[in-house]
Amino acid sequence: METVVTNLQGVPINHYILFCSIIFAIGVIGVLIRRNVIVIMMSVELMLNSVNLLLAAFSAYKGDASGQVFVFFVMALAAAEVAVGLAIIVMVYRNTRSVDINALSRLKW
Amino acid sequence: MSVFYFVAFLSIFFALMTIFTKNAVHSVLYLVITFFTFTIHYILLNAQFLAVVNFIVYMGAIMVLFLFVLMLLNLNKDTEPLKSNLIKIIGVIAGLCLVVTIAGSLKLLETSNPVVLKDPGIGLVSNLGKVLFSEFLLPFEISSILLLTAMVGAVLLAKNETKKI
């Protein structure tokens, strides 16, 4: 196990930051270009996950366990967010018969 | 070391597939694969606890919830709303601007030390449990209240309310 881990290390921290920002940007693009509410929530999950990975990478880089504990809290938050968000989506679908995000624009008034 | 780049390529590829496929069910399945590659990333960082939690919570619970709701709503290809091509192009350009901004600011950092595990046992369950239950005990308890609130809220919202008050 130890030899495997030491063989796999040595990736520059900049590459982790770049990789996570690319995944985050893909999530942002997904929110911008899709109109299906469920896919938009999935893009939000993608963004949360990229930040989680970067936190874990920094935690391993600094040798501090607090980062990984924080990832744990973010995961608990994401689970709560998904449960409430999907309940809201089900309710919206029951009222409007669609998952189009534009159907929610009437909330403006 | 090259394993990281291979898995990173796979994650980016499947993340792109997630947002660009038309079918929402395929989107969910690609997202599951993306989360699986993230689990591999956690294993590479020797964060074993996070790898298992990511596997169980994200791929097991959250994605099943997504699939469940998707099948509950009974969507098909005709009801899939699509944005115009102009808005899509603008969205992609906006996202690329974000990447360019972060990459540009990353150039200024210059120092790029490799990630070496100073303490390989940092991500193990025993170590994280000690930190979680000594240093972060209050946030841990508060997060349990948050989950309870979310559960009550979800049941309340999704319940079929027929009578008017």
mmCIF file of C-alpha atoms in Angstrom:
data_model
loop_
_atom_site.group_PDB
_atom_site.id
_atom_site.type_symbol
_atom_site.label_atom_id
_atom_site.label_comp_id
_atom_site.label_asym_id
_atom_site.label_seq_id
_atom_site.Cartn_x
_atom_site.Cartn_y
_atom_site.Cartn_z
ATOM 1 C CA MET A 1 0.000 0.000 0.000
ATOM 2 C CA GLU A 2 2.746 2.423 0.958
ATOM 3 C CA THR A 3 4.713 1.825 -2.228
ATOM 4 C CA VAL A 4 1.594 2.306 -4.322
ATOM 5 C CA VAL A 5 0.867 5.616 -2.633
ATOM 6 C CA THR A 6 4.400 6.901 -2.957
ATOM 7 C CA ASN A 7 4.476 5.935 -6.614
ATOM 8 C CA LEU A 8 1.281 7.828 -7.304
ATOM 9 C CA GLN A 9 2.353 11.049 -5.619
ATOM 10 C CA GLY A 10 4.320 13.850 -7.187
ATOM 11 C CA VAL A 11 1.609 15.642 -9.135
ATOM 12 C CA PRO A 12 2.158 19.420 -8.884
ATOM 13 C CA ILE A 13 -0.488 21.201 -6.823
ATOM 14 C CA ASN A 14 -1.080 23.587 -9.725
ATOM 15 C CA HIS A 15 -2.371 20.723 -11.831
ATOM 16 C CA TYR A 16 -4.879 19.872 -9.143
ATOM 17 C CA ILE A 17 -6.068 23.492 -9.059
ATOM 18 C CA LEU A 18 -6.318 23.614 -12.847
ATOM 19 C CA PHE A 19 -8.176 20.303 -13.067
ATOM 20 C CA CYS A 20 -10.672 21.292 -10.373
ATOM 21 C CA SER A 21 -11.287 24.692 -11.931
ATOM 22 C CA ILE A 22 -11.966 23.015 -15.290
ATOM 23 C CA ILE A 23 -14.539 20.721 -13.676
ATOM 24 C CA PHE A 24 -16.035 23.712 -11.861
ATOM 25 C CA ALA A 25 -16.279 25.625 -15.149
ATOM 26 C CA ILE A 26 -17.991 22.636 -16.770
ATOM 27 C CA GLY A 27 -20.558 22.822 -13.973
ATOM 28 C CA VAL A 28 -21.044 26.553 -14.602
ATOM 29 C CA ILE A 29 -21.485 25.908 -18.330
ATOM 30 C CA GLY A 30 -24.037 23.211 -17.531
ATOM 31 C CA VAL A 31 -26.056 25.635 -15.422
ATOM 32 C CA LEU A 32 -25.930 28.232 -18.211
ATOM 33 C CA ILE A 33 -26.808 26.121 -21.239
ATOM 34 C CA ARG A 34 -29.398 23.647 -19.933
ATOM 35 C CA ARG A 35 -33.060 24.342 -19.229
ATOM 36 C CA ASN A 36 -33.929 21.077 -17.519
ATOM 37 C CA VAL A 37 -34.037 21.801 -13.767
ATOM 38 C CA ILE A 38 -32.727 18.343 -12.848
ATOM 39 C CA VAL A 39 -29.683 18.673 -15.104
ATOM 40 C CA ILE A 40 -29.026 22.111 -13.603
ATOM 41 C CA MET A 41 -29.012 20.570 -10.116
ATOM 42 C CA MET A 42 -26.637 17.888 -11.364
ATOM 43 C CA SER A 43 -24.292 20.613 -12.607
ATOM 44 C CA VAL A 44 -24.398 22.176 -9.144
ATOM 45 C CA GLU A 45 -23.397 18.783 -7.733
ATOM 46 C CA LEU A 46 -20.482 18.713 -10.157
ATOM 47 C CA MET A 47 -19.307 22.103 -8.879
ATOM 48 C CA LEU A 48 -19.582 20.982 -5.247
ATOM 49 C CA ASN A 49 -17.578 17.867 -6.033
ATOM 50 C CA SER A 50 -14.770 19.754 -7.744
ATOM 51 C CA VAL A 51 -14.398 21.964 -4.686
ATOM 52 C CA ASN A 52 -14.410 18.867 -2.471
ATOM 53 C CA LEU A 53 -11.563 17.312 -4.415
ATOM 54 C CA LEU A 54 -9.521 20.505 -4.249
ATOM 55 C CA LEU A 55 -10.059 20.700 -0.473
ATOM 56 C CA ALA A 56 -8.873 17.102 -0.108
ATOM 57 C CA ALA A 57 -5.845 17.807 -2.302
ATOM 58 C CA PHE A 58 -4.862 20.849 -0.229
ATOM 59 C CA SER A 59 -5.411 18.847 2.939
ATOM 60 C CA ALA A 60 -2.988 16.178 1.738
ATOM 61 C CA TYR A 61 -0.586 18.879 0.537
ATOM 62 C CA LYS A 62 -0.505 20.685 3.878
ATOM 63 C CA GLY A 63 -0.734 17.582 6.046
ATOM 64 C CA ASP A 64 -3.749 18.991 7.883
ATOM 65 C CA ALA A 65 -6.837 16.856 8.489
ATOM 66 C CA SER A 66 -9.230 19.825 8.834
ATOM 67 C CA GLY A 67 -9.707 20.035 5.065
ATOM 68 C CA GLN A 68 -10.995 16.498 4.852
ATOM 69 C CA VAL A 69 -13.378 17.089 7.771
ATOM 70 C CA PHE A 70 -14.693 20.104 5.888
ATOM 71 C CA VAL A 71 -15.278 17.924 2.819
ATOM 72 C CA PHE A 72 -17.359 15.672 5.049
ATOM 73 C CA PHE A 73 -19.535 18.630 6.078
ATOM 74 C CA VAL A 74 -19.918 19.736 2.463
ATOM 75 C CA MET A 75 -21.136 16.237 1.589
ATOM 76 C CA ALA A 76 -23.744 16.359 4.386
ATOM 77 C CA LEU A 77 -24.846 19.763 3.104
ATOM 78 C CA ALA A 78 -25.075 18.466 -0.473
ATOM 79 C CA ALA A 79 -27.271 15.571 0.645
ATOM 80 C CA ALA A 80 -29.636 17.955 2.434
ATOM 81 C CA GLU A 81 -29.671 20.331 -0.533
ATOM 82 C CA VAL A 82 -30.495 17.562 -3.000
ATOM 83 C CA ALA A 83 -33.350 16.231 -0.859
ATOM 84 C CA VAL A 84 -35.026 19.629 -0.537
ATOM 85 C CA GLY A 85 -34.272 20.671 -4.129
ATOM 86 C CA LEU A 86 -35.715 17.517 -5.643
ATOM 87 C CA ALA A 87 -38.826 17.867 -3.460
ATOM 88 C CA ILE A 88 -39.267 21.391 -4.812
ATOM 89 C CA ILE A 89 -38.798 20.101 -8.374
ATOM 90 C CA VAL A 90 -41.467 17.421 -7.843
ATOM 91 C CA MET A 91 -43.841 20.095 -6.528
ATOM 92 C CA VAL A 92 -43.135 22.426 -9.454
ATOM 93 C CA TYR A 93 -43.679 19.568 -11.904
ATOM 94 C CA ARG A 94 -47.017 18.793 -10.283
ATOM 95 C CA ASN A 95 -48.155 22.395 -10.765
ATOM 96 C CA THR A 96 -46.720 23.226 -14.195
ATOM 97 C CA ARG A 97 -46.337 19.783 -15.842
ATOM 98 C CA SER A 98 -42.799 20.563 -17.024
ATOM 99 C CA VAL A 99 -39.225 20.717 -15.748
ATOM 100 C CA ASP A 100 -38.434 23.810 -17.809
ATOM 101 C CA ILE A 101 -36.576 26.414 -15.760
ATOM 102 C CA ASN A 102 -38.423 29.168 -17.661
ATOM 103 C CA ALA A 103 -41.679 28.000 -16.081
ATOM 104 C CA LEU A 104 -40.298 29.395 -12.841
ATOM 105 C CA SER A 105 -39.865 32.897 -14.244
ATOM 106 C CA ARG A 106 -43.329 33.759 -12.972
ATOM 107 C CA LEU A 107 -41.816 33.742 -9.479
ATOM 108 C CA LYS A 108 -40.466 37.179 -10.379
ATOM 109 C CA TRP A 109 -43.781 38.806 -9.669
ATOM 110 C CA MET B 1 1.830 9.993 -11.501
ATOM 111 C CA SER B 2 0.506 9.387 -14.981
ATOM 112 C CA VAL B 3 -2.506 7.668 -13.415
ATOM 113 C CA PHE B 4 -3.629 11.079 -12.165
ATOM 114 C CA TYR B 5 -3.586 12.584 -15.667
ATOM 115 C CA PHE B 6 -5.423 9.614 -17.148
ATOM 116 C CA VAL B 7 -8.164 9.729 -14.501
ATOM 117 C CA ALA B 8 -8.358 13.531 -14.755
ATOM 118 C CA PHE B 9 -8.888 13.195 -18.506
ATOM 119 C CA LEU B 10 -11.645 10.650 -17.884
ATOM 120 C CA SER B 11 -13.351 12.946 -15.342
ATOM 121 C CA ILE B 12 -13.307 15.919 -17.685
ATOM 122 C CA PHE B 13 -14.575 13.798 -20.580
ATOM 123 C CA PHE B 14 -17.489 12.338 -18.625
ATOM 124 C CA ALA B 15 -18.314 15.714 -17.044
ATOM 125 C CA LEU B 16 -18.575 17.169 -20.565
ATOM 126 C CA MET B 17 -20.754 14.247 -21.620
ATOM 127 C CA THR B 18 -22.976 14.928 -18.597
ATOM 128 C CA ILE B 19 -23.876 18.426 -19.644
ATOM 129 C CA PHE B 20 -23.972 17.901 -23.414
ATOM 130 C CA THR B 21 -26.144 14.784 -23.751
ATOM 131 C CA LYS B 22 -29.761 15.451 -24.651
ATOM 132 C CA ASN B 23 -31.257 12.612 -22.642
ATOM 133 C CA ALA B 24 -31.530 13.375 -18.922
ATOM 134 C CA VAL B 25 -31.191 9.714 -17.876
ATOM 135 C CA HIS B 26 -27.924 9.385 -19.810
ATOM 136 C CA SER B 27 -26.839 12.582 -18.087
ATOM 137 C CA VAL B 28 -27.360 10.993 -14.667
ATOM 138 C CA LEU B 29 -25.463 7.853 -15.678
ATOM 139 C CA TYR B 30 -22.496 9.873 -16.980
ATOM 140 C CA LEU B 31 -22.512 11.827 -13.724
ATOM 141 C CA VAL B 32 -22.272 8.550 -11.802
ATOM 142 C CA ILE B 33 -19.161 7.644 -13.808
ATOM 143 C CA THR B 34 -17.726 11.105 -13.142
ATOM 144 C CA PHE B 35 -18.218 10.609 -9.418
ATOM 145 C CA PHE B 36 -16.544 7.229 -9.684
ATOM 146 C CA THR B 37 -13.457 8.874 -11.185
ATOM 147 C CA PHE B 38 -13.552 11.332 -8.296
ATOM 148 C CA THR B 39 -13.470 8.364 -5.925
ATOM 149 C CA ILE B 40 -10.306 7.178 -7.685
ATOM 150 C CA HIS B 41 -8.825 10.640 -7.157
ATOM 151 C CA TYR B 42 -9.514 10.386 -3.425
ATOM 152 C CA ILE B 43 -7.813 6.988 -3.327
ATOM 153 C CA LEU B 44 -4.785 8.492 -5.091
ATOM 154 C CA LEU B 45 -4.622 11.122 -2.336
ATOM 155 C CA ASN B 46 -4.853 8.294 0.247
ATOM 156 C CA ALA B 47 -8.056 9.855 1.618
ATOM 157 C CA GLN B 48 -9.686 6.494 2.194
ATOM 158 C CA PHE B 49 -12.539 7.732 4.361
ATOM 159 C CA LEU B 50 -13.549 10.336 1.788
ATOM 160 C CA ALA B 51 -13.303 7.761 -0.993
ATOM 161 C CA VAL B 52 -15.732 5.435 0.751
ATOM 162 C CA VAL B 53 -18.090 8.260 1.748
ATOM 163 C CA ASN B 54 -18.014 9.646 -1.785
ATOM 164 C CA PHE B 55 -18.788 6.194 -3.130
ATOM 165 C CA ILE B 56 -21.692 5.546 -0.749
ATOM 166 C CA VAL B 57 -23.236 8.998 -0.367
ATOM 167 C CA TYR B 58 -22.782 10.468 -3.839
ATOM 168 C CA MET B 59 -22.970 7.440 -6.100
ATOM 169 C CA GLY B 60 -25.277 5.466 -3.830
ATOM 170 C CA ALA B 61 -27.680 7.922 -2.276
ATOM 171 C CA ILE B 62 -27.701 11.157 -4.235
ATOM 172 C CA MET B 63 -27.567 9.680 -7.722
ATOM 173 C CA VAL B 64 -30.273 7.123 -6.905
ATOM 174 C CA LEU B 65 -32.396 10.035 -5.670
ATOM 175 C CA PHE B 66 -31.841 11.830 -8.980
ATOM 176 C CA LEU B 67 -32.730 8.725 -11.001
ATOM 177 C CA PHE B 68 -35.789 8.145 -8.853
ATOM 178 C CA VAL B 69 -37.148 11.654 -9.367
ATOM 179 C CA LEU B 70 -36.332 11.485 -13.070
ATOM 180 C CA MET B 71 -38.326 8.300 -13.468
ATOM 181 C CA LEU B 72 -41.117 9.638 -11.258
ATOM 182 C CA LEU B 73 -41.571 12.639 -13.548
ATOM 183 C CA ASN B 74 -41.908 10.423 -16.630
ATOM 184 C CA LEU B 75 -40.018 12.653 -19.043
ATOM 185 C CA ASN B 76 -39.234 11.808 -22.636
ATOM 186 C CA LYS B 77 -37.309 13.362 -25.474
ATOM 187 C CA ASP B 78 -40.188 15.532 -26.693
ATOM 188 C CA THR B 79 -40.613 17.313 -23.381
ATOM 189 C CA GLU B 80 -36.875 18.011 -23.047
ATOM 190 C CA PRO B 81 -36.561 21.802 -23.161
ATOM 191 C CA LEU B 82 -33.668 23.127 -25.246
ATOM 192 C CA LYS B 83 -32.056 26.503 -25.311
ATOM 193 C CA SER B 84 -31.242 28.325 -28.539
ATOM 194 C CA ASN B 85 -27.789 27.845 -30.020
ATOM 195 C CA LEU B 86 -26.823 31.465 -29.420
ATOM 196 C CA ILE B 87 -27.385 31.149 -25.674
ATOM 197 C CA LYS B 88 -25.452 27.869 -25.658
ATOM 198 C CA ILE B 89 -22.449 29.466 -27.370
ATOM 199 C CA ILE B 90 -22.566 32.423 -24.992
ATOM 200 C CA GLY B 91 -22.706 30.072 -22.019
ATOM 201 C CA VAL B 92 -19.713 28.058 -23.227
ATOM 202 C CA ILE B 93 -17.730 31.251 -23.823
ATOM 203 C CA ALA B 94 -18.581 32.486 -20.324
ATOM 204 C CA GLY B 95 -17.390 29.214 -18.810
ATOM 205 C CA LEU B 96 -14.174 29.284 -20.819
ATOM 206 C CA CYS B 97 -13.571 32.831 -19.605
ATOM 207 C CA LEU B 98 -13.729 31.473 -16.038
ATOM 208 C CA VAL B 99 -11.113 28.813 -16.835
ATOM 209 C CA VAL B 100 -8.851 31.357 -18.541
ATOM 210 C CA THR B 101 -9.111 33.714 -15.574
ATOM 211 C CA ILE B 102 -8.202 31.034 -13.043
ATOM 212 C CA ALA B 103 -5.407 29.633 -15.233
ATOM 213 C CA GLY B 104 -4.025 33.140 -15.753
ATOM 214 C CA SER B 105 -3.971 33.867 -12.041
ATOM 215 C CA LEU B 106 -2.380 30.459 -11.501
ATOM 216 C CA LYS B 107 0.510 31.507 -13.737
ATOM 217 C CA LEU B 108 1.375 34.270 -11.280
ATOM 218 C CA LEU B 109 1.812 31.781 -8.452
ATOM 219 C CA GLU B 110 4.743 30.088 -10.227
ATOM 220 C CA THR B 111 5.597 27.931 -7.225
ATOM 221 C CA SER B 112 4.259 24.507 -8.001
ATOM 222 C CA ASN B 113 5.390 22.042 -5.391
ATOM 223 C CA PRO B 114 4.430 18.428 -5.960
ATOM 224 C CA VAL B 115 1.844 16.948 -3.632
ATOM 225 C CA VAL B 116 3.708 14.642 -1.303
ATOM 226 C CA LEU B 117 1.938 13.121 1.650
ATOM 227 C CA LYS B 118 3.635 14.477 4.745
ATOM 228 C CA ASP B 119 1.520 12.236 6.919
ATOM 229 C CA PRO B 120 0.164 9.276 4.926
ATOM 230 C CA GLY B 121 -2.288 8.295 7.670
ATOM 231 C CA ILE B 122 -4.119 11.606 7.530
ATOM 232 C CA GLY B 123 -7.122 10.388 5.589
ATOM 233 C CA LEU B 124 -7.661 7.201 7.515
ATOM 234 C CA VAL B 125 -10.835 6.691 9.491
ATOM 235 C CA SER B 126 -9.155 6.557 12.898
ATOM 236 C CA ASN B 127 -7.337 9.858 12.424
ATOM 237 C CA LEU B 128 -10.318 11.686 10.902
ATOM 238 C CA GLY B 129 -12.620 10.336 13.613
ATOM 239 C CA LYS B 130 -10.373 11.744 16.320
ATOM 240 C CA VAL B 131 -10.344 15.164 14.676
ATOM 241 C CA LEU B 132 -14.072 15.088 13.962
ATOM 242 C CA PHE B 133 -15.125 14.179 17.474
ATOM 243 C CA SER B 134 -12.716 16.411 19.355
ATOM 244 C CA GLU B 135 -12.116 19.561 17.355
ATOM 245 C CA PHE B 136 -15.284 19.635 15.260
ATOM 246 C CA LEU B 137 -17.827 18.130 17.647
ATOM 247 C CA LEU B 138 -20.247 21.078 17.657
ATOM 248 C CA PRO B 139 -20.378 21.465 13.835
ATOM 249 C CA PHE B 140 -20.915 17.709 13.593
ATOM 250 C CA GLU B 141 -23.956 17.859 15.874
ATOM 251 C CA ILE B 142 -25.295 20.924 14.061
ATOM 252 C CA SER B 143 -24.992 19.121 10.715
ATOM 253 C CA SER B 144 -27.177 16.345 12.120
ATOM 254 C CA ILE B 145 -29.836 18.975 12.913
ATOM 255 C CA LEU B 146 -29.433 20.268 9.348
ATOM 256 C CA LEU B 147 -30.085 16.792 7.948
ATOM 257 C CA LEU B 148 -33.153 16.399 10.177
ATOM 258 C CA THR B 149 -34.474 19.765 8.975
ATOM 259 C CA ALA B 150 -33.890 18.781 5.358
ATOM 260 C CA MET B 151 -35.736 15.502 5.880
ATOM 261 C CA VAL B 152 -38.753 17.242 7.430
ATOM 262 C CA GLY B 153 -38.717 19.878 4.693
ATOM 263 C CA ALA B 154 -38.523 17.322 1.882
ATOM 264 C CA VAL B 155 -41.428 15.293 3.260
ATOM 265 C CA LEU B 156 -43.484 18.437 3.793
ATOM 266 C CA LEU B 157 -42.809 19.745 0.281
ATOM 267 C CA ALA B 158 -43.336 16.520 -1.627
ATOM 268 C CA LYS B 159 -46.495 15.537 0.239
ATOM 269 C CA ASN B 160 -49.591 15.795 -1.914
ATOM 270 C CA GLU B 161 -51.579 18.620 -0.361
ATOM 271 C CA THR B 162 -55.195 18.606 -1.471
ATOM 272 C CA LYS B 163 -57.146 20.479 1.169
ATOM 273 C CA LYS B 164 -56.902 24.244 1.258
ATOM 274 C CA ILE B 165 -56.521 26.118 4.499
#
